[in-house]
Tab-separated table of C-alpha atoms and ligand atoms in Angstrom:
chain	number	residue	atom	x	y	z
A	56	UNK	CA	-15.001	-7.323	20.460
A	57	UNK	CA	-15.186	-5.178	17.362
A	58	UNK	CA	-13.163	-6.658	14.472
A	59	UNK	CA	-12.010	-6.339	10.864
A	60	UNK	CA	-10.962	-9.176	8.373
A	61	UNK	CA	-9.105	-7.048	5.538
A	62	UNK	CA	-6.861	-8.890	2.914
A	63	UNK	CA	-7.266	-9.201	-0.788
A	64	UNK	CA	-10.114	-11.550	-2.656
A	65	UNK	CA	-9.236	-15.057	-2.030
A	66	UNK	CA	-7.338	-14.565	1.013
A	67	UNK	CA	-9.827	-16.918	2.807
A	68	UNK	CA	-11.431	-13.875	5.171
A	69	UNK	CA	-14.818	-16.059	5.001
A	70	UNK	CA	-13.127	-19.295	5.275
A	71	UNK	CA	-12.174	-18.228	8.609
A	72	UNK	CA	-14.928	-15.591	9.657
A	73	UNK	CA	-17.627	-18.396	11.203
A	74	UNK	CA	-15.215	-20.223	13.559
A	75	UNK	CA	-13.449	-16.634	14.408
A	76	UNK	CA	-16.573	-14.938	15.200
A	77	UNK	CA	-18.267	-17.911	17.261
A	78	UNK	CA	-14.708	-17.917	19.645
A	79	UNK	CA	-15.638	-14.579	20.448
A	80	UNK	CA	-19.441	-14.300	20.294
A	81	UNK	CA	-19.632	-11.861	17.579
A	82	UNK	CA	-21.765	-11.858	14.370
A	83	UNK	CA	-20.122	-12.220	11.159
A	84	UNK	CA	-21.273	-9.968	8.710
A	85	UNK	CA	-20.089	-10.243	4.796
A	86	UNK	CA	-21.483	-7.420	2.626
A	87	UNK	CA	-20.495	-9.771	-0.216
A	88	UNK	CA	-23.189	-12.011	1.444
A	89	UNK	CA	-25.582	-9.271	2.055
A	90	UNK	CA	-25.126	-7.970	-1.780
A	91	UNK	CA	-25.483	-11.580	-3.035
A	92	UNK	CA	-28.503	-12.456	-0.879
A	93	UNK	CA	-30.049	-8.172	-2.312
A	94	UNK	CA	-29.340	-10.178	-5.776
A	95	UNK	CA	-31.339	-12.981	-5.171
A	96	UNK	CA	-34.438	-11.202	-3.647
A	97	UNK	CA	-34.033	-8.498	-6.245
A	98	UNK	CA	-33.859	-5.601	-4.035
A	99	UNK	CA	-33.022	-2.084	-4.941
A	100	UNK	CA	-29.570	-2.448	-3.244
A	101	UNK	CA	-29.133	-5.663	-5.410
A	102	UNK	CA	-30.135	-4.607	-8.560
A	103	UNK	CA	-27.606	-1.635	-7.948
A	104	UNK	CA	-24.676	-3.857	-6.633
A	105	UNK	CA	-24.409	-6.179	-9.592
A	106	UNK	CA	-23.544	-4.839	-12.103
A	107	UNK	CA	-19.881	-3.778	-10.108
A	108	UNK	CA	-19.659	-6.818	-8.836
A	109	UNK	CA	-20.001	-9.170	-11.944
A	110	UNK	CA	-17.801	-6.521	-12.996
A	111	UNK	CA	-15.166	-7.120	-10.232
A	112	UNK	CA	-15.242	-3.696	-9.263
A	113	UNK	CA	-16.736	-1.921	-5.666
A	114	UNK	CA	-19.847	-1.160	-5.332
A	115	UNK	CA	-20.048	2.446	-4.364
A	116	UNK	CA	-19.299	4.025	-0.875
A	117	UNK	CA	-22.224	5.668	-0.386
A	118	UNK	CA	-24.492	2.372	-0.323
A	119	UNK	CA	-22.336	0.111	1.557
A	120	UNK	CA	-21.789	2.517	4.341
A	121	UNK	CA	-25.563	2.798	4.505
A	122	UNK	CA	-26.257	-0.864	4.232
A	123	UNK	CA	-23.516	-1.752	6.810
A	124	UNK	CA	-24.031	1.128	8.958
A	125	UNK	CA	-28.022	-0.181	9.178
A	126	UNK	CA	-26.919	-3.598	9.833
A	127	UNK	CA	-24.971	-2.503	12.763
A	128	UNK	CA	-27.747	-0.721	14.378
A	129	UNK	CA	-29.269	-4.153	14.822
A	130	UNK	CA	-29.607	-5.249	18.304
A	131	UNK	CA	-27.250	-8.750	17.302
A	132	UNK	CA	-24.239	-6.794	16.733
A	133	UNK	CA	-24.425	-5.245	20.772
A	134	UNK	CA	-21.711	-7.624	21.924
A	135	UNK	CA	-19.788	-6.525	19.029
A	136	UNK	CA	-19.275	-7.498	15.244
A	137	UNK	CA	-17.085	-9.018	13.033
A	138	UNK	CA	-16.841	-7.352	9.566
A	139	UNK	CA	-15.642	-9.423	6.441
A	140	UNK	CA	-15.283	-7.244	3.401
A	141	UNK	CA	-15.814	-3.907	4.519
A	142	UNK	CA	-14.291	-1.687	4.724
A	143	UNK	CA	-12.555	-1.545	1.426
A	144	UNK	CA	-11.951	2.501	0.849
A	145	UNK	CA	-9.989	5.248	3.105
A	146	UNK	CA	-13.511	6.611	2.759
A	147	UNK	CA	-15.403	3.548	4.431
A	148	UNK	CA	-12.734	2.938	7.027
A	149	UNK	CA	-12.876	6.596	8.187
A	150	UNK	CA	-17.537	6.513	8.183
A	151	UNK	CA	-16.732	3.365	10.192
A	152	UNK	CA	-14.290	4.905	12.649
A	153	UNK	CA	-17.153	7.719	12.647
A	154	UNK	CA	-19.921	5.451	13.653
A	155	UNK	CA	-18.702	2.275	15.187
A	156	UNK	CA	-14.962	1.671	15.171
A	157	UNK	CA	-13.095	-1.406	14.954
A	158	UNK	CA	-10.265	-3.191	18.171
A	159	UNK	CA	-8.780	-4.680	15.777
A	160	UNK	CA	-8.017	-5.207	12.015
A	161	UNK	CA	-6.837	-8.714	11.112
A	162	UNK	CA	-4.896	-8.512	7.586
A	163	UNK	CA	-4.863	-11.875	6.351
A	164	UNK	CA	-1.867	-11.882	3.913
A	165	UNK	CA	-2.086	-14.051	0.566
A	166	UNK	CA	0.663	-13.440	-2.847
A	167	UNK	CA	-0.987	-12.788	-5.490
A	168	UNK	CA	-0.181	-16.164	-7.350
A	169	UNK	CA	-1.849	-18.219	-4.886
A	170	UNK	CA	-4.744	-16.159	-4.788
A	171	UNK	CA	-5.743	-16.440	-8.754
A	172	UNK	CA	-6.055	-20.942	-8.304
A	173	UNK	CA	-8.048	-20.214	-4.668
A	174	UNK	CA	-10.771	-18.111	-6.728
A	175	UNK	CA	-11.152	-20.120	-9.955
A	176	UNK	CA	-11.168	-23.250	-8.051
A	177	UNK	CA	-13.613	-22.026	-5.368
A	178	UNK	CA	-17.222	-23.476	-4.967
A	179	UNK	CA	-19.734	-22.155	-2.490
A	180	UNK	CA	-23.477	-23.707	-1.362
A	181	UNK	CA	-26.409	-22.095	-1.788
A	182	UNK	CA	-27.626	-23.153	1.141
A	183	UNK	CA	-25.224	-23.248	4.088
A	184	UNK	CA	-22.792	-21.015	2.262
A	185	UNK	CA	-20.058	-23.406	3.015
A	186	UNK	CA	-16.833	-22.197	1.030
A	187	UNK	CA	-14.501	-25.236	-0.401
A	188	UNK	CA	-12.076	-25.547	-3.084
A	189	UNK	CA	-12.666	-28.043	-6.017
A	190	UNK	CA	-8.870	-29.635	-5.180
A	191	UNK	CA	-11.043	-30.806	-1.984
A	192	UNK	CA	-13.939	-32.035	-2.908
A	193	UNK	CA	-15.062	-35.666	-4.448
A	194	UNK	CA	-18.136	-33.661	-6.373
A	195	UNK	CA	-17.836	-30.160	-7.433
A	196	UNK	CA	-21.877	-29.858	-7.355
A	197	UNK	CA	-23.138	-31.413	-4.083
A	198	UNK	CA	-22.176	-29.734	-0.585
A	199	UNK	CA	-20.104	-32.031	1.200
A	200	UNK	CA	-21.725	-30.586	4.261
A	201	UNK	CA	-25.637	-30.779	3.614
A	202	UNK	CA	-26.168	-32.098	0.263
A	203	UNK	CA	-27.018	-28.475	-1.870
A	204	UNK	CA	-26.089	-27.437	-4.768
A	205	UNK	CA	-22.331	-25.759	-5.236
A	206	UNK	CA	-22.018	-22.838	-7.540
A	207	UNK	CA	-18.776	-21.219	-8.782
A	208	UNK	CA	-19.667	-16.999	-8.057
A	209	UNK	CA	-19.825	-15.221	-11.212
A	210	UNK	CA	-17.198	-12.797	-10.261
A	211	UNK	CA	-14.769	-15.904	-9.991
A	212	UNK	CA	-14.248	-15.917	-13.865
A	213	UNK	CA	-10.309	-15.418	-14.716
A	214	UNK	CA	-11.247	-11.855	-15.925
A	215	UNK	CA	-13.153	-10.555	-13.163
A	216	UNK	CA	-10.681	-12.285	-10.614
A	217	UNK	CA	-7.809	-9.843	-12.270
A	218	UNK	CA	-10.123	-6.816	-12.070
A	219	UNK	CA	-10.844	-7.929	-8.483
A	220	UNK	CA	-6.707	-7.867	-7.555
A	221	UNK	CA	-6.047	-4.397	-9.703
A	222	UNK	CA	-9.212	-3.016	-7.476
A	223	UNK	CA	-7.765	-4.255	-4.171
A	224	UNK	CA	-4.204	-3.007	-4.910
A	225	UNK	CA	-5.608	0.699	-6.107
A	226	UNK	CA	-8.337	0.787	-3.353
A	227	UNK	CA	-7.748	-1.614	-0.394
A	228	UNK	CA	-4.429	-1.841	0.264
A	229	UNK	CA	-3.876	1.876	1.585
A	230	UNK	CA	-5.696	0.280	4.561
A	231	UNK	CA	-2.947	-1.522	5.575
A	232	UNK	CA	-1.584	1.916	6.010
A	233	UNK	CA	-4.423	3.250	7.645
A	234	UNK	CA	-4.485	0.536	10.253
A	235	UNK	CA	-0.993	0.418	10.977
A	236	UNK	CA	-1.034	3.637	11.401
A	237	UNK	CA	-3.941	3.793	14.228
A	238	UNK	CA	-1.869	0.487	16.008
A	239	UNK	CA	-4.909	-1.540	14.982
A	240	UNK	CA	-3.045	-3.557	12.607
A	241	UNK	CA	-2.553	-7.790	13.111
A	242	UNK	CA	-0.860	-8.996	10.183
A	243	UNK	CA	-1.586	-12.750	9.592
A	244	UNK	CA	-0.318	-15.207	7.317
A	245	UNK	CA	-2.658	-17.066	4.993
A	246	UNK	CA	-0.795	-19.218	3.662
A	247	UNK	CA	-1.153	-21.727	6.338
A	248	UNK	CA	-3.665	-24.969	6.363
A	249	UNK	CA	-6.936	-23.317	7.209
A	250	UNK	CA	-6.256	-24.737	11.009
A	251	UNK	CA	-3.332	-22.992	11.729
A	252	UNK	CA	-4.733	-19.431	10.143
A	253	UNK	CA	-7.331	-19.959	12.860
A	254	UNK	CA	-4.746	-20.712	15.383
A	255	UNK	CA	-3.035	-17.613	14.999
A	256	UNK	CA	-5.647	-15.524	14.234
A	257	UNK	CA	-6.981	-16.497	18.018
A	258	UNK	CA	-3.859	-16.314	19.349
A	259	UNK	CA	-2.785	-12.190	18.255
A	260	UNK	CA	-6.460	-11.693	19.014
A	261	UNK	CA	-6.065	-12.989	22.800
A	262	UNK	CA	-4.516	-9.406	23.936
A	263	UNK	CA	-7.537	-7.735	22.135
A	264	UNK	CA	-10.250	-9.345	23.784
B	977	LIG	P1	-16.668	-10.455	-1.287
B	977	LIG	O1	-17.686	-11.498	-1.277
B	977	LIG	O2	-16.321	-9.755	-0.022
B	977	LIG	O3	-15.392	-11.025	-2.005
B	977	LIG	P2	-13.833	-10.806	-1.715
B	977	LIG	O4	-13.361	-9.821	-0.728
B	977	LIG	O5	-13.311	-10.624	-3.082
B	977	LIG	O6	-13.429	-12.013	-0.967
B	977	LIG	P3	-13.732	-13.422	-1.363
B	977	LIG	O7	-15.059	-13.845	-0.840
B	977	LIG	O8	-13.513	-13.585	-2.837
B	977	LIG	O9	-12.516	-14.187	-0.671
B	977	LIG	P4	-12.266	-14.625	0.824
B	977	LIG	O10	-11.085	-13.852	1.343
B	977	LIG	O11	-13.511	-14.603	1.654
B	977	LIG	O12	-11.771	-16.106	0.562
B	977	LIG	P5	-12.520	-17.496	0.860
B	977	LIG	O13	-12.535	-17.777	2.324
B	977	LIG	O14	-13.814	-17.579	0.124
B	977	LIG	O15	-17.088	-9.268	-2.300
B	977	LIG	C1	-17.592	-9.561	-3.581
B	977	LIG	C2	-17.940	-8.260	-4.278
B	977	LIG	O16	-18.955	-7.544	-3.530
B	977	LIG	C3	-16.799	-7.249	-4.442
B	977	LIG	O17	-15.976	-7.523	-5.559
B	977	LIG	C4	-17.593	-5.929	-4.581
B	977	LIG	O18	-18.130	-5.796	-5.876
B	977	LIG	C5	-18.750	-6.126	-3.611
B	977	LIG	N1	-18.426	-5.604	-2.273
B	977	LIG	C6	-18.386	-6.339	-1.109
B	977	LIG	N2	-18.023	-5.553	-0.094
B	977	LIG	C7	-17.835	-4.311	-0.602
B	977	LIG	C8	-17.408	-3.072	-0.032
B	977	LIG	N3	-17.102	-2.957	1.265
B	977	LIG	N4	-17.318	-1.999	-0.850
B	977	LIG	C9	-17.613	-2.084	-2.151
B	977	LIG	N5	-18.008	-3.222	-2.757
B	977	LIG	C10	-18.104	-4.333	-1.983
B	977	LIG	O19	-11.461	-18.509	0.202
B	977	LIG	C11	-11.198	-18.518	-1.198
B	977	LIG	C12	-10.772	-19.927	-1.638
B	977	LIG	O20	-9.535	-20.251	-1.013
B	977	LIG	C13	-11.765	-21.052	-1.269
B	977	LIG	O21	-11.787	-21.995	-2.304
B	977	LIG	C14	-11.152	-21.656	0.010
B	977	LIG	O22	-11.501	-23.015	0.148
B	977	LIG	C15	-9.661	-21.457	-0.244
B	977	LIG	N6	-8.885	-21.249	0.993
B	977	LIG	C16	-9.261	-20.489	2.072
B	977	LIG	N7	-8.300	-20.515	3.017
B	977	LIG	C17	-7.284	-21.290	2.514
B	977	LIG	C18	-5.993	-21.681	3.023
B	977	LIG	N8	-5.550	-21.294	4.242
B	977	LIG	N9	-5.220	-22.475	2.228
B	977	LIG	C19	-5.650	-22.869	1.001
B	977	LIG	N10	-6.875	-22.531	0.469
B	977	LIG	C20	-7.675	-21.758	1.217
């Protein structure tokens, strides 16, 4: 099973990516993961990325079809992949098409106005890269899950959220189009608990599989 998670920041693609991909025995791959993790060890690619995405803005084709393009060469994407965050551009949808393309597309569908308290309120570990919301959680600092230390992402600052939202309606959103178009589209709402995204997500899936 080859699979997208589209929808706009917030929308709570990797809040439901791990349990998603394990139903289906897929990897999940984030390239907001993989750019974070090419900050942290100071790579080339990260050294590029972050500046855009402190920014709120995309980090340019031409290196994340590269970087995801490599990543899917990799022998533990071979019973298929699950992509969270790419692709964000007509022009990355159409490489991917050219070089491994997606079942499916699941749009996860968020209003704006919810999306804006999901982001500032967000906290993710550093270790197991659990995602929570503060409204959930007794300490904001300590993983509830193994005990590391929470951070709130730099790009989830009220400014860089709004850039983040003007960038996914100018940029993302013609994939909607795109998808529909190609009868790949699965339009899901995310305004659910967390439980019942899953639920349906699995369920439109089934015919897929
Ligand atoms: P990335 O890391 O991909 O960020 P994003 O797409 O903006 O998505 P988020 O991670 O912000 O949100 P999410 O949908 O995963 O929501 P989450 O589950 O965390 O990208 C970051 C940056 O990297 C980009 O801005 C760009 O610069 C660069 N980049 C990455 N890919 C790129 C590409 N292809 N091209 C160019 N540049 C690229 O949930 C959010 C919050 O909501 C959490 O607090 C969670 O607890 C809560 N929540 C989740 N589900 C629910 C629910 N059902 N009900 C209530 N709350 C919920």
């Amino acid at each position: 099973m080859k699979l997208v998670f589209l929808g706009p920041p917030g929308a709570g693609k990797g809040t439901q990516a791990a349990g998603v991909a394990k139903a289906f025995d897929i990897v999940h791959i984030s390239t907001g993961d993989m750019f974070r993790a090419a900050i942290r060890n100071q790579t080339p690619t990260g050294l590029r990325a972050k500046a855009f995405m402190d920014a709120g803005e995309l980090v340019p084709d031409a290196v994340v079809i590269e970087m995801v393009k490599e990543r899917l060469a990799q022998d533990d994407c071979k019973n298929g992949y699950l992509l969270d965050g790419f692709p964000r551009t007509v022009e990355q949808a159409e490489a991917l098409d050219g070089f491994c393309p997606p079942d499916a597309v699941v749009d996860l569908e968020v209003p704006d106005e919810a999306l804006l308290a999901r982001l500032t309120g967000r906290r993710v570990c550093v270790k197991c890269q659990g995602i929570f919301h503060i409204s959930k959680l007794a300490d904001e600092t300590v993983c509830p899950v193994c005990g590391a230390e929470l951070i709130h992402r730099d790009d989830d600052k009220p400014e860089a959220i709004q850039t983040r939202l003007n960038v996914y309606h100018a940029q993302t959103s013609p994939l909607v189009g795109y998808y529909r178009n190609n009868g790949k589209l699965r339009p899901v709402s995310g305004v659910q608990a967390p439980e019942a995204v899953t639920k349906e997500i699995l369920s439109v899936l089934r015919g897929d599989a």
